[in-house]
Tab-separated table of C-alpha atoms in Angstrom:
chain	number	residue	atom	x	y	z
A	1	UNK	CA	0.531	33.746	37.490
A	2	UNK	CA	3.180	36.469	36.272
A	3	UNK	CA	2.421	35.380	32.257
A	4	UNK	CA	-1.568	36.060	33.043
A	5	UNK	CA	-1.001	38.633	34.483
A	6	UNK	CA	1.591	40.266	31.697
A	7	UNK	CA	-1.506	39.066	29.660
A	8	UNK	CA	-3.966	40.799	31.503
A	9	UNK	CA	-2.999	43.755	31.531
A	10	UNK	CA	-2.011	43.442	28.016
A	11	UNK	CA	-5.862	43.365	27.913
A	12	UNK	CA	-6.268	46.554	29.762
A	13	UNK	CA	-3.939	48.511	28.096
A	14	UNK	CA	-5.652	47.792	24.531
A	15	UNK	CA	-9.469	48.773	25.649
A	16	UNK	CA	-10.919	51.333	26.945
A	17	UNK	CA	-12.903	50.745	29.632
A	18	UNK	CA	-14.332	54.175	30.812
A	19	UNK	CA	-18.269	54.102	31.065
A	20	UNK	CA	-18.769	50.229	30.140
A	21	UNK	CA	-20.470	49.518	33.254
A	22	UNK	CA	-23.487	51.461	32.365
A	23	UNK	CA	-23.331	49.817	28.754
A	24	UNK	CA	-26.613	47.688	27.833
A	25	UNK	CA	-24.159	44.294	27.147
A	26	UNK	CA	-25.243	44.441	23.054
A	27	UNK	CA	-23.290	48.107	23.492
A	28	UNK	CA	-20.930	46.712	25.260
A	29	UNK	CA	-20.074	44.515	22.524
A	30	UNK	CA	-20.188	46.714	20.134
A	31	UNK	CA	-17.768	48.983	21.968
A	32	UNK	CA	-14.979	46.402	22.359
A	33	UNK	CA	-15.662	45.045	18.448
A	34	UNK	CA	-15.139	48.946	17.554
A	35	UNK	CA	-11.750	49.254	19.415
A	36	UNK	CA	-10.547	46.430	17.478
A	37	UNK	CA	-12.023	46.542	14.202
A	38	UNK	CA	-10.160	48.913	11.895
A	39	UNK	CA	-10.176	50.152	8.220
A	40	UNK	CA	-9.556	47.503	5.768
A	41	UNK	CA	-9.925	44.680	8.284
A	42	UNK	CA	-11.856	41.146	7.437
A	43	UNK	CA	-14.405	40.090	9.554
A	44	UNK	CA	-17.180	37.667	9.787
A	45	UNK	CA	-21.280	37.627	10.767
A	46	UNK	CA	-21.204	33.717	11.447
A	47	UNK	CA	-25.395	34.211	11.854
A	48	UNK	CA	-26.116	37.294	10.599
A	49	UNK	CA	-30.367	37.315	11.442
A	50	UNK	CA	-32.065	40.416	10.311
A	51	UNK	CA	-28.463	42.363	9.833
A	52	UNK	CA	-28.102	44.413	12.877
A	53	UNK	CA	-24.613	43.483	13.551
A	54	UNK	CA	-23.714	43.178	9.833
A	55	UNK	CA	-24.867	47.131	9.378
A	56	UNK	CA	-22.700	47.551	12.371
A	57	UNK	CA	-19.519	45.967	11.387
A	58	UNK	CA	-20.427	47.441	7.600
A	59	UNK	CA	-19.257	51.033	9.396
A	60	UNK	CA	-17.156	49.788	11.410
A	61	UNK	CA	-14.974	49.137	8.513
A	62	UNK	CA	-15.870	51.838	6.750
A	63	UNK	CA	-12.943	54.710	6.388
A	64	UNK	CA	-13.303	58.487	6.168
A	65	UNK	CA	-12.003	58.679	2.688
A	66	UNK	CA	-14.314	55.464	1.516
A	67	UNK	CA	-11.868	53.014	2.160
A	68	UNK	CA	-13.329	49.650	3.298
A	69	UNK	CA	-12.352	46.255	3.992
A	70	UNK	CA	-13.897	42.751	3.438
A	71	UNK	CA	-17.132	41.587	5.770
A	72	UNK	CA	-18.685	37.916	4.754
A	73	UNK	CA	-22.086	37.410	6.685
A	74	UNK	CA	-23.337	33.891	6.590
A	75	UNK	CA	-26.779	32.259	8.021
A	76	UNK	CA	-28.728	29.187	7.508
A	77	UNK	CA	-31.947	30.691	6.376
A	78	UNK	CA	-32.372	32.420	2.797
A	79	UNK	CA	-35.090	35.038	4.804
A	80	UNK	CA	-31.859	36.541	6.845
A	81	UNK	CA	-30.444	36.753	4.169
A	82	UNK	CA	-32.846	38.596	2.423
A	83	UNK	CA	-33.395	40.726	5.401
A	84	UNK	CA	-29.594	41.856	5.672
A	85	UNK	CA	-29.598	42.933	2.218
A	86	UNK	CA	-32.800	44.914	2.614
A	87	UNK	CA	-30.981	46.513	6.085
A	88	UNK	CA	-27.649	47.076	3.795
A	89	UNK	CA	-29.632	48.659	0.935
A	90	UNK	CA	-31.526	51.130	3.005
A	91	UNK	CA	-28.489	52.087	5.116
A	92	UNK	CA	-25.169	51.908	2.958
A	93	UNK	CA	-24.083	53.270	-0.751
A	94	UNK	CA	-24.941	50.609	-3.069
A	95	UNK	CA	-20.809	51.111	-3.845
A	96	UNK	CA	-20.580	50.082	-0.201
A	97	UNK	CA	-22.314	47.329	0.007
A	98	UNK	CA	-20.906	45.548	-3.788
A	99	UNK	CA	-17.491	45.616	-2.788
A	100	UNK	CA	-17.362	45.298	1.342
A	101	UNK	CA	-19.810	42.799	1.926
A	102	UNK	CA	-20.764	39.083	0.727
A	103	UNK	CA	-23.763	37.239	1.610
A	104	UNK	CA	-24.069	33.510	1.356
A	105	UNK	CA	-26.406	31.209	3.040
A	106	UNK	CA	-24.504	29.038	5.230
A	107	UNK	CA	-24.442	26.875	8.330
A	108	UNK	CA	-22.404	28.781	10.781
A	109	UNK	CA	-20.131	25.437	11.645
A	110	UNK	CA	-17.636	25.785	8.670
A	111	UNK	CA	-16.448	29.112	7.105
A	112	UNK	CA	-15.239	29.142	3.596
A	113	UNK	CA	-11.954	27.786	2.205
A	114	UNK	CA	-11.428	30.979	0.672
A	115	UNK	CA	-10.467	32.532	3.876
A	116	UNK	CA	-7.048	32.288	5.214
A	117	UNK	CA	-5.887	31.320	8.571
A	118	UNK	CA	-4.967	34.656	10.911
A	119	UNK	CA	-6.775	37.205	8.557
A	120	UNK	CA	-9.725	37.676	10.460
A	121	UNK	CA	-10.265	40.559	12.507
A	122	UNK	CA	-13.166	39.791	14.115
A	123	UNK	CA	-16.375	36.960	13.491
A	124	UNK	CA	-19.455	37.745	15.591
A	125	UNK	CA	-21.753	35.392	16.642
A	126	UNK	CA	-25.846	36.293	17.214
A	127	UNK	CA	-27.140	32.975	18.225
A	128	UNK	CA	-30.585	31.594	18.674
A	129	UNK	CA	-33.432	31.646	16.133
A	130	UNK	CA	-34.677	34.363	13.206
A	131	UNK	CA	-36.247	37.439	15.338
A	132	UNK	CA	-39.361	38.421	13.830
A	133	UNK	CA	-43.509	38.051	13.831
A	134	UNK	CA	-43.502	35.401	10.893
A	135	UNK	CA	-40.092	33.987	11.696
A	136	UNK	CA	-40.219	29.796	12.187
A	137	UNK	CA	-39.039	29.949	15.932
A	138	UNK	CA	-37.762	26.311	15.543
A	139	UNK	CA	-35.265	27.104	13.041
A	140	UNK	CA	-32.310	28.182	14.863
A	141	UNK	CA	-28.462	27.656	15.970
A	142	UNK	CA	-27.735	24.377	17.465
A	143	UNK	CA	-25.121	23.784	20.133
A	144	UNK	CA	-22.940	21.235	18.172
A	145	UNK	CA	-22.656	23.228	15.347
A	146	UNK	CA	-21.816	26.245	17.391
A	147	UNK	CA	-19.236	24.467	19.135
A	148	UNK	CA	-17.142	23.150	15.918
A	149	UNK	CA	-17.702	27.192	14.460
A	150	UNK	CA	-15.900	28.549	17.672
A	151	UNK	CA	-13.256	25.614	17.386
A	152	UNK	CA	-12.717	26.550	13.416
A	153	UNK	CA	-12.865	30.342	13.968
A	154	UNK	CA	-9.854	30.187	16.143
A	155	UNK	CA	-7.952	28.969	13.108
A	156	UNK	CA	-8.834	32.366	11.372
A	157	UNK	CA	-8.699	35.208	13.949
A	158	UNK	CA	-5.249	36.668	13.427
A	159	UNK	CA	-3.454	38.443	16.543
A	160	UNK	CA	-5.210	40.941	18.300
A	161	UNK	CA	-8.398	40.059	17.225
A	162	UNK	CA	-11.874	39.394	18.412
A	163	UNK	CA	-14.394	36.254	18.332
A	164	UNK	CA	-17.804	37.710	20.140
A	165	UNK	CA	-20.289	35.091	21.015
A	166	UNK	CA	-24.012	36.405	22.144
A	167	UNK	CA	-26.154	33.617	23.344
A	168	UNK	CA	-29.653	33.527	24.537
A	169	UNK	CA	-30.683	30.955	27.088
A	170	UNK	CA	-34.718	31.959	27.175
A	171	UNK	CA	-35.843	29.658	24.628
A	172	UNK	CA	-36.357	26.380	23.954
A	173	UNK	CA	-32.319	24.927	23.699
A	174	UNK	CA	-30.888	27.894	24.479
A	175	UNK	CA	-29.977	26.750	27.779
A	176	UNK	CA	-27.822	24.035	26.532
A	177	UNK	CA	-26.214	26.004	23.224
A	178	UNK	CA	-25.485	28.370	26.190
A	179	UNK	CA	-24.045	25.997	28.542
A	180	UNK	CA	-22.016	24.189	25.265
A	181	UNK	CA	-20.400	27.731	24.903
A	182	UNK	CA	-19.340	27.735	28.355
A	183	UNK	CA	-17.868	24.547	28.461
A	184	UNK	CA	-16.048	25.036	24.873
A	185	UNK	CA	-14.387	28.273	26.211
A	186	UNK	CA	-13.504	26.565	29.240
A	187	UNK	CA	-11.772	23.545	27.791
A	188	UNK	CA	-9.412	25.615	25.266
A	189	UNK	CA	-8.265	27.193	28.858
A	190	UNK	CA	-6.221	25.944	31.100
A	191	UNK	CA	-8.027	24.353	33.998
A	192	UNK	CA	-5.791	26.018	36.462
A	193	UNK	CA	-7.803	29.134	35.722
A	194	UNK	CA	-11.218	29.910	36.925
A	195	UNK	CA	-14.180	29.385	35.308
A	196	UNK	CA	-16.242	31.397	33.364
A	197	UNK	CA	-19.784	30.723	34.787
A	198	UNK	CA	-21.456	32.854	36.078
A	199	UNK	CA	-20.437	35.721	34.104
A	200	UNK	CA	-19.769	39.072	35.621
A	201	UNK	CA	-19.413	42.388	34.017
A	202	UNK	CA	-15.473	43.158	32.959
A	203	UNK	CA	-13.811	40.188	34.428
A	204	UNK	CA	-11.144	38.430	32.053
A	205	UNK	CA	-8.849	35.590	32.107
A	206	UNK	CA	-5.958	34.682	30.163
A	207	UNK	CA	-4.355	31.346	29.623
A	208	UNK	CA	-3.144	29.601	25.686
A	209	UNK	CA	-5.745	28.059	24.462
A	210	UNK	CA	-5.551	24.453	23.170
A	211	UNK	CA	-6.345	24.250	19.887
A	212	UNK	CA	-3.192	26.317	18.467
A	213	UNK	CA	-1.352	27.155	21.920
A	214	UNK	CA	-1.932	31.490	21.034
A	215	UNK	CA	-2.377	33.448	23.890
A	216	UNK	CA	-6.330	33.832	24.458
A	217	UNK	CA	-8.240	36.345	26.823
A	218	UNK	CA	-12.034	35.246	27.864
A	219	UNK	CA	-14.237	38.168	29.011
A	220	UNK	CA	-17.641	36.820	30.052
A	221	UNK	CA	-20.278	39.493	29.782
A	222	UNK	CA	-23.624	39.967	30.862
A	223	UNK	CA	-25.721	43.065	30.982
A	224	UNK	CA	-24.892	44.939	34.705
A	225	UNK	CA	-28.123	46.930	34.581
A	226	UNK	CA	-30.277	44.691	33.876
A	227	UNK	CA	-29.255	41.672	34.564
A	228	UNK	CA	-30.662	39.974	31.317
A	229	UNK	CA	-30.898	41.061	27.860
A	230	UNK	CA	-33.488	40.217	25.801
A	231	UNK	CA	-33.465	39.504	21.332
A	232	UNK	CA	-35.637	41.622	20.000
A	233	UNK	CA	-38.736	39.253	18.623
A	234	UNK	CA	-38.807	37.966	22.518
A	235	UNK	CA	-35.627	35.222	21.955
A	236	UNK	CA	-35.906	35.250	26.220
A	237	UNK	CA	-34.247	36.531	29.260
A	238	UNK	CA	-30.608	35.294	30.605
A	239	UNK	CA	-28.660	36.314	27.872
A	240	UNK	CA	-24.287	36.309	28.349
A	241	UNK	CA	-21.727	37.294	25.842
A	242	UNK	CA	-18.346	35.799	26.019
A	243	UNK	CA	-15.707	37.804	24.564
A	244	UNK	CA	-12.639	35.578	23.400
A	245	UNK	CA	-9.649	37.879	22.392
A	246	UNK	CA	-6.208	36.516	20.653
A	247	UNK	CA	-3.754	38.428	22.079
């Protein structure tokens, strides 16, 4: 009890949590990722979609004086893709974008070998399918593959940072990529602490997780307001994001 709670409020002590409460949970998320993410940091958009959270982490790393650092964004569809680079293009110096950001099409399971162990600052996951009018709904994020991508992501997060995991449960095998999130996080935790479902708004845990024994923080999230978020293009109600921080 005294090592998660040294952990704990190890937690505390590095966020700010003034005013989350009234945060929708997708600006929730992106509070947190922005108290981690600095200047020159790596990160990773496992499923990038139509580049929301790419743009984000884009200025996120982003310094005052131009300096930047190193995003990779990654999906399974050539029309994300596409529609990240269009997002980029419109919002970011062409300088920018070259050097900061690379854009590969890519099932979300594996990451590249050309990214070290404990150099990643952050990887954000968006799951679900493509939002959009023309978008093939039955493309999307499956739990298997979700579940291997948290397990090898682990490998590359380097102390003190981030792995954010949105899921959507409103459409059609959501419920169970949701539920194989839940019981992933749950298993690299010790089963002396308590679990995760249902989430609640700025509640953490602590315990070493078992793949590599580091210290690891789970904050289930889900939006306090209104109790359900919904992906824009209508991905469904009962959306949670877990928050998994290596201390």
């Amino acid at each position: 009890m005294a090592t998660q709670l040294k952990h704990l409020n190890h937690f505390n002590r590095r966020f700010s949590f003034v005013g989350l409460a009234c945060q929708h949970h997708i600006q929730l998320n992106h509070t947190l990722l922005n108290q981690v993410i600095k200047t020159g940091d790596t990160v990773i958009d496992a499923t990038v979609g139509n580049g929301n959270d790419t743009l984000f982490l884009s200025r996120a790393l982003s310094g005052p004086s131009g300096e930047t650092g190193r995003l990779y964004g990654f999906d399974i569809q050539q029309g994300a893709i596409n529609n990240t680079e269009r997002l980029l293009a419109e919002n970011l110096s062409t300088a920018d974008k070259m050097d900061q950001v690379l854009l590969s099409v890519r099932n979300h399971k594996s990451f590249p070998d050309s990214i070290s162990p404990r150099s990643v600052k952050a990887i954000v996951y968006n799951l679900g399918y493509l939002p959009g009018q023309n978008t093939d709904k039955s493309i999307k994020t499956e739990a298997a593959d979700t579940v291997q991508s948290i397990t090898n992501a682990l490998d590359l997060v380097c102390k003190g940072g981030l792995i954010s995991i949105m899921c959507y449960r409103g459409h059609d095998g959501g419920r169970e990529e949701a539920s194989a999130v839940d019981s992933i996080v749950g298993q690299l935790c010790s089963p002396t602490t308590p679990s995760i479902s249902p989430p609640r708004p700025c509640w953490s845990r602590s315990s070493r997780n078992k793949i590599n024994n580091l210290p690891l923080t789970v904050m289930p999230l889900t939006n306090p307001l209104r109790g359900a978020g919904e992906k824009e293009g209508g991905q469904g109600r009962g959306s949670s994001t877990a928050l998994l921080l290596i201390a």
